[in-house]
Tab-separated table of C-alpha atoms and ligand atoms in Angstrom:
chain	number	residue	atom	x	y	z
A	1	MET	CA	121.333	86.773	29.870
A	2	GLU	CA	117.588	86.772	29.410
A	3	MET	CA	115.719	85.015	32.205
A	4	LEU	CA	113.107	82.322	31.779
A	5	ASP	CA	110.236	83.060	34.142
A	6	ILE	CA	108.390	80.069	35.564
A	7	ALA	CA	105.095	80.381	37.460
A	8	LEU	CA	104.540	77.591	39.976
A	9	PRO	CA	101.250	76.890	41.789
A	10	LYS	CA	101.701	77.687	45.464
A	11	GLY	CA	100.950	74.727	47.740
A	12	ARG	CA	101.381	70.975	47.863
A	13	LEU	CA	101.145	70.478	44.115
A	14	GLY	CA	103.724	73.225	43.580
A	15	GLU	CA	106.234	71.456	45.812
A	16	LYS	CA	105.888	68.330	43.678
A	17	VAL	CA	106.198	70.358	40.505
A	18	TYR	CA	109.331	72.088	41.755
A	19	SER	CA	110.918	68.687	42.565
A	20	MET	CA	110.290	67.661	38.981
A	21	PHE	CA	112.032	70.785	37.686
A	22	GLU	CA	114.932	70.020	40.028
A	23	LYS	CA	115.231	66.464	38.709
A	24	ALA	CA	114.969	67.747	35.170
A	25	GLY	CA	118.181	69.702	35.779
A	26	PHE	CA	116.599	73.056	36.595
A	27	PRO	CA	117.101	73.519	40.338
A	28	CYS	CA	116.932	76.674	42.377
A	29	PRO	CA	118.218	75.686	45.844
A	30	SER	CA	117.150	78.879	47.606
A	31	ILE	CA	113.513	77.880	47.060
A	32	ARG	CA	113.851	75.195	49.738
A	33	GLU	CA	114.750	77.753	52.406
A	34	GLU	CA	111.680	78.325	54.536
A	35	ASN	CA	110.701	81.931	54.106
A	36	ARG	CA	107.958	84.012	52.631
A	37	LYS	CA	109.768	85.040	49.515
A	38	LEU	CA	107.831	84.496	46.336
A	39	ILE	CA	110.569	84.835	43.718
A	40	PHE	CA	113.679	82.677	43.406
A	41	GLU	CA	116.432	82.935	40.875
A	42	ASN	CA	119.120	80.635	39.544
A	43	GLU	CA	121.294	83.104	37.700
A	44	GLU	CA	123.641	80.482	36.355
A	45	LEU	CA	120.835	78.645	34.569
A	46	GLY	CA	118.966	81.826	33.704
A	47	ILE	CA	115.734	80.746	35.345
A	48	ARG	CA	113.464	82.422	37.839
A	49	PHE	CA	110.662	80.681	39.715
A	50	PHE	CA	107.785	82.416	41.380
A	51	TRP	CA	104.882	81.141	43.453
A	52	VAL	CA	101.416	82.279	42.536
A	53	LYS	CA	97.915	81.181	43.421
A	54	PRO	CA	97.242	78.012	41.388
A	55	SER	CA	94.284	79.580	39.620
A	56	ASP	CA	96.421	82.573	38.591
A	57	VAL	CA	99.228	80.674	36.827
A	58	ALA	CA	97.443	80.722	33.472
A	59	ILE	CA	96.942	84.508	33.661
A	60	TYR	CA	100.661	85.125	34.189
A	61	VAL	CA	101.542	82.814	31.322
A	62	GLU	CA	98.895	84.089	28.917
A	63	ARG	CA	100.016	87.686	29.426
A	64	GLY	CA	103.711	86.816	29.199
A	65	ALA	CA	104.584	87.809	32.783
A	66	ALA	CA	105.711	84.185	33.018
A	67	ASP	CA	107.132	82.279	30.063
A	68	ILE	CA	105.949	78.912	31.294
A	69	GLY	CA	104.039	77.550	34.258
A	70	VAL	CA	102.079	74.646	35.631
A	71	ALA	CA	98.298	74.809	35.838
A	72	GLY	CA	95.501	72.341	36.460
A	73	LYS	CA	93.438	71.211	33.488
A	74	ASP	CA	90.391	72.485	35.423
A	75	ILE	CA	91.701	76.053	35.187
A	76	LEU	CA	92.593	75.653	31.511
A	77	LEU	CA	89.109	74.374	30.673
A	78	GLU	CA	87.398	77.013	32.765
A	79	TYR	CA	89.268	80.124	31.589
A	80	GLU	CA	90.440	78.889	28.171
A	81	PRO	CA	93.643	80.970	28.261
A	82	ASP	CA	95.438	81.486	24.970
A	83	VAL	CA	98.537	79.416	25.826
A	84	TYR	CA	100.203	76.240	24.599
A	85	GLU	CA	99.658	73.115	26.644
A	86	LEU	CA	103.001	71.321	26.373
A	87	LEU	CA	102.808	68.341	28.683
A	88	ASP	CA	100.511	66.386	30.979
A	89	LEU	CA	102.562	66.000	34.179
A	90	ASN	CA	100.258	63.256	35.430
A	91	ILE	CA	100.220	64.672	38.968
A	92	GLY	CA	97.540	66.558	40.853
A	93	LYS	CA	95.110	64.007	39.500
A	94	CYS	CA	91.431	64.363	40.261
A	95	ARG	CA	88.210	64.717	38.282
A	96	MET	CA	85.560	67.295	37.607
A	97	ALA	CA	82.255	65.782	38.622
A	98	VAL	CA	78.595	66.415	39.191
A	99	ALA	CA	77.441	65.566	42.706
A	100	ALA	CA	74.204	65.794	44.640
A	101	LYS	CA	72.457	64.687	47.808
A	102	LYS	CA	71.958	60.940	47.975
A	103	ASP	CA	68.202	61.187	47.487
A	104	PHE	CA	68.440	63.525	44.480
A	105	ARG	CA	66.322	62.599	41.450
A	106	ASP	CA	66.626	64.771	38.371
A	107	ASN	CA	63.375	66.211	37.054
A	108	VAL	CA	64.085	67.167	33.445
A	109	ASN	CA	60.980	69.345	33.282
A	110	THR	CA	62.535	71.864	35.656
A	111	THR	CA	65.599	74.073	35.376
A	112	LEU	CA	68.500	72.392	37.137
A	113	ARG	CA	70.213	74.641	39.674
A	114	VAL	CA	73.982	74.068	39.515
A	115	ALA	CA	76.343	75.544	42.114
A	116	THR	CA	79.976	75.738	41.056
A	117	LYS	CA	83.238	77.594	40.906
A	118	PHE	CA	83.573	76.306	37.336
A	119	SER	CA	80.701	78.025	35.533
A	120	ASN	CA	82.168	77.698	32.061
A	121	ILE	CA	82.837	73.978	32.412
A	122	ALA	CA	79.357	73.404	33.832
A	123	GLU	CA	77.699	75.454	31.084
A	124	HIS	CA	79.495	73.528	28.338
A	125	PHE	CA	78.701	70.208	29.932
A	126	TYR	CA	74.967	70.820	30.211
A	127	ALA	CA	74.720	72.639	26.865
A	128	GLU	CA	75.906	69.458	25.195
A	129	LYS	CA	73.121	67.561	26.898
A	130	CYS	CA	70.658	70.337	26.000
A	131	ARG	CA	69.773	70.525	29.678
A	132	ASP	CA	68.345	73.798	30.904
A	133	ILE	CA	70.325	75.025	33.920
A	134	ASP	CA	70.711	77.950	36.239
A	135	ILE	CA	74.315	78.535	37.297
A	136	ILE	CA	74.943	79.687	40.842
A	137	HIS	CA	78.542	80.837	40.911
A	138	LEU	CA	80.256	80.292	44.272
A	139	ASN	CA	83.865	80.759	45.323
A	140	GLY	CA	84.347	77.820	47.678
A	141	SER	CA	82.674	75.356	50.049
A	142	ILE	CA	80.477	74.388	47.130
A	143	GLU	CA	79.359	71.230	48.939
A	144	ILE	CA	77.156	73.315	51.229
A	145	ALA	CA	74.885	74.490	48.408
A	146	PRO	CA	72.718	71.374	47.924
A	147	ILE	CA	72.565	70.773	51.665
A	148	LEU	CA	71.016	74.175	52.247
A	149	GLY	CA	68.813	73.953	49.189
A	150	LEU	CA	70.687	76.646	47.299
A	151	SER	CA	71.218	74.259	44.373
A	152	ASP	CA	70.150	70.821	43.127
A	153	VAL	CA	73.634	69.680	42.164
A	154	ILE	CA	77.219	70.895	42.271
A	155	VAL	CA	79.994	70.741	39.713
A	156	ASP	CA	83.289	70.505	41.545
A	157	ILE	CA	86.625	68.802	41.835
A	158	VAL	CA	86.619	65.372	43.424
A	159	GLU	CA	89.905	63.891	44.487
A	160	THR	CA	89.401	61.200	47.130
A	161	GLY	CA	85.642	61.755	47.416
A	162	LYS	CA	86.033	62.350	51.140
A	163	THR	CA	84.554	65.854	51.122
A	164	LEU	CA	81.447	64.606	49.321
A	165	TYR	CA	81.102	61.586	51.584
A	166	GLU	CA	81.443	63.566	54.792
A	167	ASN	CA	78.753	65.960	53.627
A	168	ASN	CA	76.314	63.219	52.589
A	169	LEU	CA	76.708	63.931	48.909
A	170	GLU	CA	77.577	61.490	46.172
A	171	PRO	CA	79.140	61.810	42.737
A	172	ILE	CA	76.631	61.333	39.939
A	173	GLU	CA	78.720	61.762	36.824
A	174	THR	CA	82.323	62.467	35.852
A	175	ILE	CA	82.717	65.400	33.486
A	176	VAL	CA	86.446	65.197	32.787
A	177	PRO	CA	89.624	63.840	34.389
A	178	ILE	CA	91.980	66.556	35.645
A	179	SER	CA	95.760	66.717	36.062
A	180	ALA	CA	98.530	69.316	36.102
A	181	ARG	CA	99.804	70.596	32.748
A	182	LEU	CA	102.963	72.401	31.672
A	183	ILE	CA	101.855	75.488	29.751
A	184	SER	CA	103.761	78.080	27.754
A	185	ASN	CA	103.209	81.618	26.610
A	186	LYS	CA	102.883	81.489	22.819
A	187	ALA	CA	105.529	84.102	21.990
A	188	SER	CA	107.927	82.731	24.610
A	189	TYR	CA	107.615	79.282	23.098
A	190	GLN	CA	108.917	80.707	19.858
A	191	PHE	CA	111.640	82.965	21.212
A	192	LYS	CA	112.875	80.848	24.109
A	193	ASN	CA	112.207	77.534	22.435
A	194	GLU	CA	115.511	75.857	23.243
A	195	ILE	CA	115.310	76.125	27.013
A	196	ILE	CA	111.562	75.491	27.106
A	197	GLU	CA	111.985	72.323	25.062
A	198	LYS	CA	114.821	71.192	27.356
A	199	ILE	CA	112.532	71.646	30.334
A	200	ARG	CA	109.656	69.874	28.635
A	201	LEU	CA	111.897	66.935	27.763
A	202	GLY	CA	113.401	66.778	31.278
A	203	LEU	CA	109.935	66.784	32.808
A	204	SER	CA	108.471	64.324	30.328
A	205	GLU	CA	111.100	61.744	31.298
A	206	GLN	CA	109.633	61.718	34.799
A	207	VAL	CA	106.023	61.355	33.781
A	208	GLY	CA	104.704	57.948	34.748
A	209	VAL	CA	101.851	56.655	32.698
B	301	PRP	C1	88.649	70.725	46.362
B	301	PRP	C2	87.181	70.591	46.019
B	301	PRP	C3	86.644	69.761	47.126
B	301	PRP	C4	87.830	68.936	47.569
B	301	PRP	C5	87.694	67.532	47.047
B	301	PRP	O1	88.814	71.807	47.184
B	301	PRP	O2	86.561	71.842	45.906
B	301	PRP	O3	86.149	70.570	48.164
B	301	PRP	O4	88.993	69.519	47.024
B	301	PRP	O5	88.692	66.694	47.546
B	301	PRP	P1	88.351	65.254	48.105
B	301	PRP	O6	87.513	64.550	47.080
B	301	PRP	O7	89.690	64.583	48.279
B	301	PRP	O8	87.642	65.410	49.401
B	301	PRP	P2	90.240	72.435	47.381
B	301	PRP	O9	90.934	71.770	48.523
B	301	PRP	O10	90.998	72.414	46.094
B	301	PRP	O11	89.938	73.925	47.815
B	301	PRP	P3	88.727	74.899	47.444
B	301	PRP	O12	87.760	74.796	48.584
B	301	PRP	O13	89.379	76.238	47.352
B	301	PRP	O14	88.135	74.465	46.146
């Protein structure tokens, strides 16, 4: 039988996502055994789960190495992978926001220096406002940038706001709300439609509004 390959985001969100698959009738008990394996198979159901870095899920799905997967809307907006977005799982909720030091005042006559991991999202956001910016692409600990004077503002994910608060920054503007999405490879959606639709339905029944 042909397997359905499912890419799950490694980490806390992934655990939640796996539980939803389990409840939807697509379990893979061996996944709960504590070990460092990355691939788990339920031969009977014809499904195979694998853990990947959350930001890599969309790459696996776009290229067809995974048929479906779960990725954050932040990643989908940033990389714009050519995949179908099938369902908002309503978990992993946070927002993409602009933040700055508390005393920050925007001077529209100068180029705004924006530090972020999400260059594409930031560029789109400011292009719409016709605001001239200079993107400083960083890979993490973005909150440091305005503190050290590397940037004027940051564009980053805010969940509880604790990281901003503890670094004396404050959110200025929300760009877009973020949550986890079920995505599908386009060809897989056509050729493995029955099982993918079953999964989508089983997951959708658990989505609280
Ligand atoms: C994100 C984000 C913030 C933090 C916000 O980092 O970059 O640093 O979470 O959460 P809070 O509002 O609840 O404090 P993440 O943990 O995803 O890791 P990262 O540093 O790799 O971005």
